[in-house]
Coordinates of N, CA and C in Angstrom, one line a residue:
X35 N 1.2 138.5 104.0 CA 2.5 139.0 103.2 C 3.8 138.4 103.7
X36 N 4.6 138.2 102.9 CA 6.1 138.1 103.3 C 6.7 139.3 103.7
X37 N 8.0 138.9 104.3 CA 8.8 140.1 104.7 C 9.3 140.9 103.5
X38 N 9.6 140.2 102.6 CA 10.1 140.9 101.3 C 9.0 141.8 100.7
X39 N 7.7 141.1 100.7 CA 6.5 141.7 100.0 C 6.2 142.9 100.8
X40 N 6.1 142.8 102.1 CA 5.8 144.1 102.9 C 6.9 145.0 102.8
X41 N 8.1 144.7 102.7 CA 9.3 145.7 102.7 C 9.1 146.4 101.3
X42 N 8.8 145.8 100.2 CA 8.7 146.4 98.9 C 7.5 147.2 98.9
X43 N 6.4 146.9 99.6 CA 5.2 147.8 99.6 C 5.6 149.2 100.4
X44 N 6.3 148.9 101.4 CA 6.6 150.1 102.4 C 7.4 151.0 101.6
X45 N 8.1 150.6 100.7 CA 9.1 151.5 100.0 C 8.4 152.5 98.9
X46 N 7.1 151.9 98.7 CA 6.2 152.7 97.6 C 5.5 153.8 98.4
X47 N 5.6 155.0 97.5 CA 4.9 156.3 98.1 C 3.5 155.9 98.5
X48 N 2.8 155.2 97.7 CA 1.4 155.0 98.2 C 1.1 154.4 99.4
X49 N 2.2 153.7 100.0 CA 2.0 153.1 101.5 C 1.9 154.3 102.5
X50 N 2.4 155.4 102.2 CA 2.7 156.4 103.0 C 1.4 157.2 103.5
X51 N 0.5 157.2 102.6 CA -0.6 158.3 102.6 C -1.8 157.7 103.5
X52 N -1.9 156.6 104.0 CA -3.1 156.0 104.6 C -2.9 155.7 106.1
X53 N -3.9 156.2 106.9 CA -3.8 155.9 108.2 C -3.4 157.1 109.1
X54 N -3.3 156.9 110.4 CA -3.1 157.9 111.3 C -1.8 158.3 111.5
X55 N -1.5 159.6 111.3 CA -0.1 160.0 111.5 C 0.4 159.7 113.0
X56 N 1.6 159.5 113.1 CA 2.2 159.4 114.4 C 2.2 160.7 115.0
X57 N 2.4 160.9 116.5 CA 2.4 162.2 117.1 C 3.8 162.8 117.3
X58 N 4.6 162.1 116.6 CA 6.2 162.6 116.8 C 6.6 163.5 115.8
X59 N 5.8 163.9 114.8 CA 6.1 165.0 113.8 C 6.8 164.5 112.6
X60 N 7.1 163.2 112.6 CA 7.8 162.5 111.5 C 7.1 162.5 110.3
X61 N 5.8 162.5 110.3 CA 4.9 162.4 109.1 C 4.7 160.9 108.7
X62 N 5.2 160.1 109.4 CA 5.0 158.5 109.2 C 3.7 158.1 109.9
X63 N 2.9 157.2 109.3 CA 1.6 156.7 109.8 C 2.1 155.6 110.8
X64 N 1.0 155.5 111.8 CA 1.1 154.4 112.6 C 1.2 153.0 111.9
X65 N 0.4 152.8 111.0 CA 0.6 151.5 110.1 C 1.8 151.3 109.5
X66 N 2.4 152.3 108.9 CA 3.7 152.2 108.3 C 4.8 151.8 109.3
X67 N 4.7 152.5 110.4 CA 5.7 152.0 111.6 C 5.5 150.6 111.9
X68 N 4.2 150.2 112.0 CA 3.8 148.8 112.3 C 4.4 147.8 111.4
X69 N 4.3 148.3 110.0 CA 4.8 147.4 108.9 C 6.4 147.2 109.1
X70 N 7.0 148.2 109.6 CA 8.5 148.1 109.8 C 8.8 147.0 110.8
X71 N 7.8 147.2 111.9 CA 8.1 146.3 113.2 C 7.8 144.8 112.6
X72 N 6.7 144.6 111.9 CA 6.4 143.3 111.3 C 7.5 142.7 110.7
X73 N 8.2 143.5 109.8 CA 9.3 143.1 109.0 C 10.6 142.6 110.0
X74 N 10.7 143.2 110.9 CA 11.7 143.0 112.0 C 11.4 141.7 112.7
X75 N 10.1 141.5 113.1 CA 9.8 140.2 113.6 C 9.8 139.1 112.8
X76 N 9.5 139.2 111.4 CA 9.6 138.2 110.5 C 10.9 137.7 110.1
X77 N 11.9 138.8 110.1 CA 13.1 138.5 109.8 C 14.0 137.9 110.8
X78 N 13.8 138.2 112.1 CA 14.5 137.6 113.2 C 14.0 136.2 113.5
X79 N 12.8 135.9 113.1 CA 12.3 134.4 113.4 C 11.5 134.0 112.1
X80 N 12.4 133.7 111.0 CA 12.0 133.1 109.8 C 11.2 131.9 110.0
X81 N 11.6 131.0 110.9 CA 11.0 129.6 111.1 C 9.7 129.8 111.9
X82 N 9.3 130.9 112.5 CA 8.2 131.2 113.2 C 8.2 130.2 114.5
X83 N 9.3 130.1 115.2 CA 9.5 129.2 116.3 C 8.9 130.0 117.5
X84 N 7.8 129.7 118.0 CA 7.1 130.4 119.2 C 8.0 130.7 120.3
X85 N 9.1 130.0 120.5 CA 9.9 130.1 121.7 C 10.9 131.4 121.4
X86 N 11.1 131.7 120.2 CA 11.9 132.7 119.7 C 11.3 134.1 119.6
X87 N 10.1 134.2 120.1 CA 9.5 135.5 120.2 C 9.7 136.1 121.5
X88 N 10.0 137.4 121.7 CA 10.0 138.0 122.8 C 8.7 138.7 123.2
X89 N 8.5 139.2 124.5 CA 7.3 139.8 124.8 C 6.9 141.0 123.9
X90 N 7.8 141.8 123.5 CA 7.6 143.0 122.7 C 7.0 142.4 121.4
X91 N 7.5 141.4 120.7 CA 7.1 140.7 119.5 C 5.5 140.4 119.7
X92 N 5.4 139.6 120.8 CA 4.0 139.2 121.0 C 3.0 140.3 121.2
X93 N 3.3 141.4 121.9 CA 2.4 142.5 121.9 C 2.2 143.2 120.8
X94 N 3.3 143.3 119.9 CA 2.9 143.9 118.7 C 2.0 143.0 117.6
X95 N 2.3 141.7 117.6 CA 1.5 140.8 117.0 C 0.1 140.8 117.4
X96 N -0.2 141.0 118.6 CA -1.6 141.0 119.1 C -2.1 142.3 118.5
X97 N -1.4 143.4 118.6 CA -1.9 144.7 118.0 C -2.2 144.6 116.7
X98 N -1.4 143.9 115.8 CA -1.7 143.6 114.4 C -2.9 143.0 114.2
X99 N -3.1 141.9 114.8 CA -4.3 140.9 114.8 C -5.4 141.8 115.1
X100 N -5.4 142.5 116.2 CA -6.7 143.4 116.6 C -6.9 144.2 115.6
X101 N -5.9 145.1 115.0 CA -6.3 146.1 113.9 C -6.9 145.4 112.7
X102 N -6.2 144.4 112.2 CA -6.8 143.7 111.0 C -8.2 143.3 111.2
X103 N -8.4 142.6 112.4 CA -9.8 142.1 112.8 C -10.8 143.1 112.7
X104 N -10.5 144.3 113.3 CA -11.4 145.6 113.2 C -11.7 146.1 111.8
X105 N -10.7 145.9 111.0 CA -10.7 146.6 109.6 C -11.0 145.6 108.4
X106 N -11.1 144.4 108.7 CA -11.4 143.4 107.7 C -12.8 143.6 107.4
X107 N -13.7 144.1 108.0 CA -15.0 144.5 107.5 C -14.9 145.3 106.1
X108 N -13.9 146.0 105.9 CA -13.7 146.8 104.8 C -12.9 146.1 103.8
X109 N -12.8 144.8 104.0 CA -12.1 144.1 103.0 C -12.5 143.9 101.7
X110 N -13.8 143.8 101.5 CA -14.6 143.7 100.3 C -14.2 145.0 99.5
X111 N -14.4 146.1 100.1 CA -14.1 147.4 99.4 C -12.6 147.5 99.0
X112 N -11.9 147.1 99.7 CA -10.4 147.0 99.6 C -10.1 146.1 98.3
X113 N -10.8 145.0 98.2 CA -10.8 144.1 97.1 C -11.0 144.9 95.8
X114 N -12.1 145.4 95.8 CA -12.6 146.2 94.7 C -11.8 147.4 94.4
X115 N -11.3 148.0 95.2 CA -10.7 149.4 95.1 C -9.3 149.3 95.6
X116 N -8.1 148.9 95.0 CA -6.9 148.8 95.4 C -6.2 150.3 95.7
X117 N -7.0 151.3 95.4 CA -6.4 152.6 95.7 C -7.2 153.1 96.8
X118 N -8.0 152.4 97.6 CA -8.7 153.0 98.7 C -7.7 152.9 99.8
X119 N -8.1 153.9 100.8 CA -7.3 153.8 102.1 C -7.4 152.7 102.9
X120 N -8.6 152.0 102.8 CA -8.7 150.6 103.5 C -7.6 149.6 102.9
X121 N -7.5 149.5 101.5 CA -6.6 148.6 101.0 C -5.2 148.9 101.3
X122 N -4.8 150.1 101.3 CA -3.3 150.6 101.6 C -3.2 150.4 103.1
X123 N -4.1 150.8 103.9 CA -3.7 150.7 105.3 C -3.7 149.3 105.9
X124 N -4.4 148.4 105.4 CA -4.5 146.9 105.8 C -3.2 146.3 105.2
X125 N -2.7 146.8 104.1 CA -1.4 146.1 103.5 C -0.3 146.7 104.5
X126 N -0.2 148.1 104.8 CA 0.6 148.6 105.9 C 0.9 147.6 106.9
X127 N -0.3 147.1 107.4 CA -0.4 146.3 108.6 C 0.0 144.7 108.2
X128 N 0.4 144.5 107.0 CA 0.9 143.2 106.7 C -0.3 142.2 106.0
X129 N -1.4 142.9 105.7 CA -2.5 142.0 105.2 C -2.9 142.6 103.8
X130 N -2.6 141.8 102.9 CA -2.9 142.0 101.4 C -4.4 141.6 101.2
X131 N -5.3 142.2 101.0 CA -6.7 141.7 100.9 C -7.0 141.0 99.4
X132 N -6.1 141.1 98.5 CA -6.0 140.5 97.3 C -5.5 139.1 97.3
X133 N -4.9 138.7 98.5 CA -4.3 137.4 98.6 C -5.2 136.5 99.5
X134 N -6.3 136.8 99.9 CA -7.2 136.1 100.8 C -8.3 135.6 100.0

C-alpha cells in the first residue's frame, strides 16, 4: 500500500476494531499504531534510499515483515471476506490482500 492509501485506511472506523489493543489504555490496536509508523517511514523516505533509514525504521520494517509473514496464511480468507479481522489487520500493517 502507498502512504496515502494506508493513511486513508487508518482514518476509517473499520480499521480500528481488529487486532490486539495496546496496553496504554488508548484503545488503539498495535496494528493501527504500526500503520501510523509505516506512513512516517514511507513519507520521510519516498525514494526508498536504503541509506536514509535509521535503525528504528529498520527495526519496525522487520517487525512488519515478520507479522505479515505469519499472517499471510490467512490471506485467502482475507481475499474472500474483506470484513474479516484477518483482512483488516493485515491492511493495518500495510498489506492489502486484494492487491496481491
